[in-house]
Amino acid sequence: MKGFVFHGPGQSAWEEVPDPAVKEPTDAIVRVGAVTICGTDLHILKGDVPEVRPGTVLGHEAVGEIVEVGGDVRTVRPGDRVLVSCISACGRCRYCREGSYGQCRGGGGWILGHLIDGTQAEYVRVPYADLSVHALPSAVESKDAVLLADIFPTSYEVGVLNGRVRPGDTVAVVGAGPIGLAAIATARLFAPERIVAVDLAASRLEAARQLGADAVADAREDPEQLIADLTDGLGADVVIEAVGAPESFETCTRMVRPGGHVANVGVHGRPATLHLEDLWIKNVTITTGLVDTHSTPTLLRMAAAGRLPTAQLVTHTFPLERMEEAYDVFARAADTGALKVVLGVPSHEEVAVRAA
């Protein structure tokens, strides 16, 4: 089969790789039908995630069809259409028993496209299939469902829930990429008074408005002052960091009100300064986290009911074999306007031809 292989910082290729096979009785083999690219994949290509060994197939999000299962798999069978979660869970360790699947110590956690071959391929081996794939309702299309593998549970759990968004809050989301946009969409479920989106790109700020942001701010034009003006100088109740840069994290800590929450979602490849000389007296809570995906079943039900704006985040579609082009489009989002790119589904042009 073919897969997208990491060969070291700045080096990758769509190339022939060995077919996956069942190694453990809890494994499933999935034929990939739809896959997407994550900002974390770009961090890997930059060398920000040194645990990823050269030769690894990237990707940790997919929708596909079960083609083979190990003898201990009970919840899915060949022919089932499933969502492949970005997090694998052994189900037995202390963290899994607490629902903290991202911290699994039994061989799970974030392993796909990180410690083992991932989903950006024609087939993928998924360990611990009973807890790591989800049967999909027919009402959810593959290109929408694939966004529930990572960005929606990540934004919801690590951003909105960790940030403790409540009715009437002022919520600032710094970074209006896919994670930030999903945070805006899921923060709205808690009826905040206002959501403010901060980004450098006008196209992403416009997308933030369409997804429910009440105000937007160019990151170069003193967004801290806008937050102060909107809150009578108090600051935001919740600030969600969705960039993964020292500058954006430090901006978040200056935006938050005394007693407020900063929820870091971004993947950081460089150190950020924690200004405790200013923060120690302010009762500020700062949370970090890797998604656990305990919310995925709930989000799937919401998607099936039309309660999540998944389709609005998909801007580009490609066949699988155009993986390198898709990476280029996604990496140049400021120029291309890309939010989420989905591979393995008909392109926009092909849809238009059929509709005509």
Tab-separated table of C-alpha atoms in Angstrom:
chain	number	residue	atom	x	y	z
A	1	MET	CA	0.000	0.000	0.000
A	2	LYS	CA	1.002	3.671	0.023
A	3	GLY	CA	1.342	5.990	2.980
A	4	PHE	CA	2.712	9.413	3.874
A	5	VAL	CA	6.066	8.791	5.534
A	6	PHE	CA	8.096	11.106	7.766
A	7	HIS	CA	11.822	10.878	7.008
A	8	GLY	CA	13.100	13.568	9.363
A	9	PRO	CA	12.541	17.328	9.767
A	10	GLY	CA	11.489	18.797	6.427
A	11	GLN	CA	11.517	15.400	4.698
A	12	SER	CA	8.439	13.343	3.820
A	13	ALA	CA	6.939	11.420	0.904
A	14	TRP	CA	3.834	9.562	-0.276
A	15	GLU	CA	5.388	6.169	-1.013
A	16	GLU	CA	5.102	2.391	-0.850
A	17	VAL	CA	5.011	0.966	2.683
A	18	PRO	CA	4.261	-2.506	4.047
A	19	ASP	CA	0.615	-3.487	4.488
A	20	PRO	CA	-0.437	-3.496	8.148
A	21	ALA	CA	-1.324	-6.784	9.811
A	22	VAL	CA	-3.025	-7.813	13.042
A	23	LYS	CA	-0.303	-8.094	15.694
A	24	GLU	CA	-2.400	-8.354	18.836
A	25	PRO	CA	-5.830	-9.912	19.410
A	26	THR	CA	-7.193	-6.440	20.256
A	27	ASP	CA	-6.170	-4.941	16.877
A	28	ALA	CA	-8.332	-3.944	13.940
A	29	ILE	CA	-7.254	-3.215	10.359
A	30	VAL	CA	-9.134	-0.316	8.785
A	31	ARG	CA	-9.318	0.564	5.094
A	32	VAL	CA	-9.037	4.354	5.137
A	33	GLY	CA	-11.904	6.160	3.457
A	34	ALA	CA	-11.274	9.706	4.663
A	35	VAL	CA	-8.325	11.233	6.456
A	36	THR	CA	-7.258	14.738	7.373
A	37	ILE	CA	-4.105	16.643	8.271
A	38	CYS	CA	-3.583	18.151	11.708
A	39	GLY	CA	-1.493	21.092	12.822
A	40	THR	CA	0.391	18.577	14.956
A	41	ASP	CA	1.517	16.848	11.750
A	42	LEU	CA	3.090	20.140	10.673
A	43	HIS	CA	4.852	20.355	14.041
A	44	ILE	CA	6.225	16.843	13.445
A	45	LEU	CA	7.547	17.823	10.022
A	46	LYS	CA	9.287	20.830	11.595
A	47	GLY	CA	11.012	18.568	14.107
A	48	ASP	CA	9.011	19.796	17.111
A	49	VAL	CA	8.024	16.235	18.143
A	50	PRO	CA	11.306	14.326	18.390
A	51	GLU	CA	9.606	11.095	19.551
A	52	VAL	CA	8.440	10.493	15.963
A	53	ARG	CA	11.016	8.254	14.317
A	54	PRO	CA	11.971	8.612	10.645
A	55	GLY	CA	10.072	6.002	8.650
A	56	THR	CA	6.788	6.532	10.521
A	57	VAL	CA	3.530	6.900	8.577
A	58	LEU	CA	1.920	10.097	9.847
A	59	GLY	CA	-1.702	10.827	10.708
A	60	HIS	CA	-3.993	10.170	13.661
A	61	GLU	CA	-7.499	10.892	12.305
A	62	ALA	CA	-9.531	8.778	9.899
A	63	VAL	CA	-12.842	7.298	8.881
A	64	GLY	CA	-12.862	3.930	7.204
A	65	GLU	CA	-14.127	0.380	6.985
A	66	ILE	CA	-13.072	-2.473	9.229
A	67	VAL	CA	-11.504	-5.202	7.093
A	68	GLU	CA	-10.013	-7.471	9.765
A	69	VAL	CA	-10.114	-7.793	13.547
A	70	GLY	CA	-8.177	-9.707	16.160
A	71	GLY	CA	-9.787	-12.490	18.145
A	72	ASP	CA	-10.506	-10.357	21.215
A	73	VAL	CA	-12.327	-7.522	19.430
A	74	ARG	CA	-16.018	-7.503	20.357
A	75	THR	CA	-17.565	-4.134	19.434
A	76	VAL	CA	-16.867	-3.955	15.682
A	77	ARG	CA	-16.555	-6.424	12.850
A	78	PRO	CA	-15.457	-6.427	9.187
A	79	GLY	CA	-17.696	-4.212	7.065
A	80	ASP	CA	-18.431	-1.676	9.804
A	81	ARG	CA	-17.834	1.989	8.989
A	82	VAL	CA	-15.926	3.529	11.867
A	83	LEU	CA	-14.273	6.664	13.163
A	84	VAL	CA	-10.638	6.073	14.118
A	85	SER	CA	-9.921	8.147	17.222
A	86	CYS	CA	-6.685	10.089	17.554
A	87	ILE	CA	-6.287	8.446	20.982
A	88	SER	CA	-5.991	4.708	21.627
A	89	ALA	CA	-7.039	3.325	25.008
A	90	CYS	CA	-6.048	0.039	26.623
A	91	GLY	CA	-9.021	0.285	28.993
A	92	ARG	CA	-7.181	-1.326	31.897
A	93	CYS	CA	-4.595	1.096	33.278
A	94	ARG	CA	-5.291	3.649	35.991
A	95	TYR	CA	-5.711	6.541	33.550
A	96	CYS	CA	-8.067	4.669	31.235
A	97	ARG	CA	-10.223	3.649	34.204
A	98	GLU	CA	-10.493	7.361	35.037
A	99	GLY	CA	-11.420	8.258	31.445
A	100	SER	CA	-8.049	9.953	30.880
A	101	TYR	CA	-7.300	7.944	27.758
A	102	GLY	CA	-4.720	10.428	26.485
A	103	GLN	CA	-2.463	9.452	29.387
A	104	CYS	CA	-2.889	5.682	28.878
A	105	ARG	CA	0.011	3.702	30.343
A	106	GLY	CA	-0.974	0.368	28.826
A	107	GLY	CA	0.347	0.999	25.324
A	108	GLY	CA	-2.251	3.527	24.199
A	109	GLY	CA	-2.548	7.310	24.309
A	110	TRP	CA	-1.468	9.287	21.271
A	111	ILE	CA	0.365	6.561	19.388
A	112	LEU	CA	-1.017	6.678	15.816
A	113	GLY	CA	1.318	8.708	13.633
A	114	HIS	CA	3.469	9.334	16.697
A	115	LEU	CA	4.887	6.112	18.110
A	116	ILE	CA	3.449	3.721	15.499
A	117	ASP	CA	2.322	4.038	11.877
A	118	GLY	CA	-0.688	6.280	11.479
A	119	THR	CA	-3.742	6.898	9.353
A	120	GLN	CA	-2.404	8.807	6.332
A	121	ALA	CA	-2.279	5.638	4.289
A	122	GLU	CA	-4.561	3.265	2.446
A	123	TYR	CA	-4.844	0.983	5.498
A	124	VAL	CA	-4.043	1.385	9.194
A	125	ARG	CA	-3.657	-0.960	12.153
A	126	VAL	CA	-5.589	0.344	15.162
A	127	PRO	CA	-4.629	-1.118	18.558
A	128	TYR	CA	-7.241	-1.608	21.277
A	129	ALA	CA	-10.016	-1.371	18.713
A	130	ASP	CA	-12.893	-1.821	21.157
A	131	LEU	CA	-12.153	1.544	22.783
A	132	SER	CA	-10.300	3.249	19.939
A	133	VAL	CA	-12.797	3.162	17.073
A	134	HIS	CA	-16.422	4.256	17.050
A	135	ALA	CA	-19.160	2.846	14.826
A	136	LEU	CA	-20.574	5.662	12.710
A	137	PRO	CA	-24.254	6.425	12.243
A	138	SER	CA	-25.273	6.609	8.594
A	139	ALA	CA	-26.441	10.204	9.105
A	140	VAL	CA	-22.848	11.431	9.511
A	141	GLU	CA	-20.864	11.785	6.289
A	142	SER	CA	-17.247	10.677	6.312
A	143	LYS	CA	-15.824	14.139	5.567
A	144	ASP	CA	-17.720	15.503	8.578
A	145	ALA	CA	-17.061	12.552	10.864
A	146	VAL	CA	-13.286	12.735	10.401
A	147	LEU	CA	-13.298	16.094	12.204
A	148	LEU	CA	-14.542	14.268	15.302
A	149	ALA	CA	-11.377	12.168	15.458
A	150	ASP	CA	-9.351	15.031	16.926
A	151	ILE	CA	-10.161	18.718	16.501
A	152	PHE	CA	-13.664	18.739	17.975
A	153	PRO	CA	-12.928	16.602	21.049
A	154	THR	CA	-9.616	18.428	21.535
A	155	SER	CA	-11.192	21.870	21.380
A	156	TYR	CA	-14.136	20.831	23.525
A	157	GLU	CA	-12.221	18.931	26.218
A	158	VAL	CA	-8.874	20.738	26.423
A	159	GLY	CA	-10.252	24.188	25.619
A	160	VAL	CA	-13.886	24.575	26.617
A	161	LEU	CA	-14.215	22.038	29.444
A	162	ASN	CA	-10.757	22.644	30.934
A	163	GLY	CA	-11.406	26.380	30.666
A	164	ARG	CA	-14.723	25.929	32.491
A	165	VAL	CA	-16.739	28.094	30.123
A	166	ARG	CA	-20.011	29.115	31.763
A	167	PRO	CA	-23.122	31.054	30.742
A	168	GLY	CA	-22.440	34.789	30.629
A	169	ASP	CA	-18.660	34.446	30.279
A	170	THR	CA	-16.400	36.451	28.022
A	171	VAL	CA	-14.328	33.895	26.115
A	172	ALA	CA	-11.261	34.845	24.081
A	173	VAL	CA	-9.901	32.323	21.582
A	174	VAL	CA	-6.367	33.149	20.466
A	175	GLY	CA	-5.790	31.401	17.153
A	176	ALA	CA	-8.605	30.917	14.644
A	177	GLY	CA	-7.246	27.862	12.899
A	178	PRO	CA	-9.265	24.640	12.905
A	179	ILE	CA	-8.780	24.021	16.641
A	180	GLY	CA	-9.687	27.586	17.539
A	181	LEU	CA	-12.740	27.530	15.280
A	182	ALA	CA	-13.931	24.261	16.820
A	183	ALA	CA	-13.408	25.850	20.246
A	184	ILE	CA	-15.642	28.748	19.208
A	185	ALA	CA	-18.332	26.355	17.969
A	186	THR	CA	-18.314	24.237	21.133
A	187	ALA	CA	-17.979	27.192	23.536
A	188	ARG	CA	-21.289	28.462	22.155
A	189	LEU	CA	-22.974	25.383	23.627
A	190	PHE	CA	-22.482	26.988	27.072
A	191	ALA	CA	-24.121	30.340	26.216
A	192	PRO	CA	-21.248	32.741	26.950
A	193	GLU	CA	-22.026	36.442	26.768
A	194	ARG	CA	-19.455	36.952	24.045
A	195	ILE	CA	-16.686	35.123	22.186
A	196	VAL	CA	-13.725	37.072	20.831
A	197	ALA	CA	-11.444	35.520	18.198
A	198	VAL	CA	-7.852	36.655	17.705
A	199	ASP	CA	-5.741	35.779	14.660
A	200	LEU	CA	-3.393	37.246	12.061
A	201	ALA	CA	-5.358	36.104	8.989
A	202	ALA	CA	-8.422	38.023	7.842
A	203	SER	CA	-9.881	34.890	6.236
A	204	ARG	CA	-9.736	32.992	9.523
A	205	LEU	CA	-11.273	35.877	11.435
A	206	GLU	CA	-14.135	35.861	8.933
A	207	ALA	CA	-14.535	32.107	9.454
A	208	ALA	CA	-14.619	32.774	13.199
A	209	ARG	CA	-17.485	35.235	12.702
A	210	GLN	CA	-19.395	32.680	10.651
A	211	LEU	CA	-18.969	30.079	13.400
A	212	GLY	CA	-20.268	32.368	16.122
A	213	ALA	CA	-17.549	34.780	17.285
A	214	ASP	CA	-19.153	38.030	18.436
A	215	ALA	CA	-16.001	40.084	17.891
A	216	VAL	CA	-12.674	39.537	16.151
A	217	ALA	CA	-9.261	41.138	16.534
A	218	ASP	CA	-6.103	41.193	14.446
A	219	ALA	CA	-3.329	39.854	16.671
A	220	ARG	CA	-1.103	42.764	15.563
A	221	GLU	CA	-3.581	45.427	16.698
A	222	ASP	CA	-3.604	45.169	20.503
A	223	PRO	CA	-6.305	42.539	21.124
A	224	GLU	CA	-5.646	42.903	24.850
A	225	GLN	CA	-7.076	46.420	24.716
A	226	LEU	CA	-10.191	45.157	22.924
A	227	ILE	CA	-10.764	42.603	25.678
A	228	ALA	CA	-10.251	45.301	28.303
A	229	ASP	CA	-12.721	47.606	26.541
A	230	LEU	CA	-15.366	44.876	26.298
A	231	THR	CA	-15.036	43.897	29.961
A	232	ASP	CA	-14.641	47.303	31.638
A	233	GLY	CA	-10.977	46.550	32.202
A	234	LEU	CA	-11.561	43.242	33.946
A	235	GLY	CA	-10.305	40.779	31.338
A	236	ALA	CA	-11.730	37.599	29.818
A	237	ASP	CA	-13.188	34.901	32.031
A	238	VAL	CA	-11.700	32.188	29.816
A	239	VAL	CA	-8.839	32.475	27.323
A	240	ILE	CA	-8.137	29.529	25.030
A	241	GLU	CA	-4.656	29.332	23.482
A	242	ALA	CA	-4.935	27.600	20.110
A	243	VAL	CA	-1.676	28.534	18.390
A	244	GLY	CA	1.229	26.909	20.217
A	245	ALA	CA	3.650	29.851	20.239
A	246	PRO	CA	5.307	31.620	23.177
A	247	GLU	CA	3.923	34.987	22.086
A	248	SER	CA	0.336	33.781	21.932
A	249	PHE	CA	0.549	32.026	25.306
A	250	GLU	CA	1.927	35.138	26.966
A	251	THR	CA	-0.833	37.202	25.316
A	252	CYS	CA	-3.391	34.845	26.831
A	253	THR	CA	-2.003	35.314	30.331
A	254	ARG	CA	-2.307	39.089	29.948
A	255	MET	CA	-5.906	38.869	28.693
A	256	VAL	CA	-7.366	36.773	31.490
A	257	ARG	CA	-9.156	38.360	34.436
A	258	PRO	CA	-8.209	37.702	38.061
A	259	GLY	CA	-9.763	34.364	38.967
A	260	GLY	CA	-10.083	33.401	35.298
A	261	HIS	CA	-8.878	30.409	33.316
A	262	VAL	CA	-6.251	30.040	30.588
A	263	ALA	CA	-6.728	26.760	28.708
A	264	ASN	CA	-3.712	25.904	26.569
A	265	VAL	CA	-4.584	23.721	23.588
A	266	GLY	CA	-1.738	24.610	21.209
A	267	VAL	CA	1.244	22.313	20.630
A	268	HIS	CA	4.381	24.145	21.740
A	269	GLY	CA	7.797	23.500	20.231
A	270	ARG	CA	9.564	26.330	22.092
A	271	PRO	CA	9.611	27.495	25.723
A	272	ALA	CA	7.248	30.262	26.830
A	273	THR	CA	7.862	32.599	29.725
A	274	LEU	CA	5.465	32.219	32.648
A	275	HIS	CA	5.298	35.644	34.243
A	276	LEU	CA	4.639	34.561	37.795
A	277	GLU	CA	5.735	37.990	39.000
A	278	ASP	CA	2.422	39.241	37.561
A	279	LEU	CA	0.246	36.134	37.855
A	280	TRP	CA	0.946	34.891	41.392
A	281	ILE	CA	-1.517	37.338	42.939
A	282	LYS	CA	-4.341	36.938	40.400
A	283	ASN	CA	-5.798	33.503	41.242
A	284	VAL	CA	-5.419	32.482	37.591
A	285	THR	CA	-5.828	28.827	36.653
A	286	ILE	CA	-3.683	27.604	33.734
A	287	THR	CA	-4.461	24.181	32.284
A	288	THR	CA	-2.657	22.108	29.689
A	289	GLY	CA	-3.668	18.797	28.235
A	290	LEU	CA	-3.726	16.130	25.605
A	291	VAL	CA	-7.221	15.212	24.499
A	292	ASP	CA	-8.747	12.109	26.112
A	293	THR	CA	-11.607	11.712	23.573
A	294	HIS	CA	-14.043	10.742	26.330
A	295	SER	CA	-16.477	13.183	24.679
A	296	THR	CA	-16.392	11.540	21.233
A	297	PRO	CA	-19.638	9.537	21.626
A	298	THR	CA	-21.469	12.687	22.736
A	299	LEU	CA	-20.056	14.725	19.872
A	300	LEU	CA	-21.014	11.994	17.401
A	301	ARG	CA	-24.611	12.142	18.598
A	302	MET	CA	-24.577	15.914	18.245
A	303	ALA	CA	-23.140	15.686	14.739
A	304	ALA	CA	-25.808	13.172	13.733
A	305	ALA	CA	-28.441	15.618	15.024
A	306	GLY	CA	-26.924	18.477	13.026
A	307	ARG	CA	-25.728	20.346	16.128
A	308	LEU	CA	-22.063	20.727	15.115
A	309	PRO	CA	-20.903	22.881	12.167
A	310	THR	CA	-18.384	20.349	10.903
A	311	ALA	CA	-18.927	20.987	7.195
A	312	GLN	CA	-18.051	24.681	7.555
A	313	LEU	CA	-14.479	23.818	8.511
A	314	VAL	CA	-13.709	21.688	5.430
A	315	THR	CA	-12.310	23.973	2.748
A	316	HIS	CA	-10.376	21.568	0.501
A	317	THR	CA	-10.774	17.924	-0.502
A	318	PHE	CA	-8.302	15.677	-2.332
A	319	PRO	CA	-7.922	12.028	-3.301
A	320	LEU	CA	-5.469	10.147	-1.099
A	321	GLU	CA	-2.725	10.048	-3.718
A	322	ARG	CA	-2.513	13.858	-3.673
A	323	MET	CA	-1.311	13.834	-0.059
A	324	GLU	CA	1.789	15.914	-0.756
A	325	GLU	CA	-0.283	18.601	-2.480
A	326	ALA	CA	-2.761	18.579	0.399
A	327	TYR	CA	0.078	19.122	2.879
A	328	ASP	CA	1.334	22.055	0.852
A	329	VAL	CA	-2.116	23.658	0.752
A	330	PHE	CA	-2.634	23.121	4.479
A	331	ALA	CA	0.828	24.393	5.428
A	332	ARG	CA	0.280	27.601	3.425
A	333	ALA	CA	-3.087	28.347	4.999
A	334	ALA	CA	-2.451	32.102	5.052
A	335	ASP	CA	-2.204	32.044	1.240
A	336	THR	CA	-4.655	29.253	0.408
A	337	GLY	CA	-7.383	29.966	2.973
A	338	ALA	CA	-7.254	26.336	4.085
A	339	LEU	CA	-8.963	25.359	7.323
A	340	LYS	CA	-9.320	21.579	7.196
A	341	VAL	CA	-8.295	19.502	4.199
A	342	VAL	CA	-9.887	16.085	3.837
A	343	LEU	CA	-8.454	13.347	1.634
A	344	GLY	CA	-10.108	10.258	0.216
A	345	VAL	CA	-13.418	11.901	-0.660
A	346	PRO	CA	-14.533	13.451	-3.975
A	347	SER	CA	-12.986	16.855	-4.619
A	348	HIS	CA	-15.129	20.005	-4.847
A	349	GLU	CA	-14.636	19.990	-8.601
A	350	GLU	CA	-15.892	16.407	-8.907
A	351	VAL	CA	-18.954	17.208	-6.820
A	352	ALA	CA	-19.702	20.202	-9.025
A	353	VAL	CA	-19.492	18.088	-12.196
A	354	ARG	CA	-21.929	15.492	-10.836
A	355	ALA	CA	-24.346	18.187	-9.696
A	356	ALA	CA	-24.370	19.706	-13.184
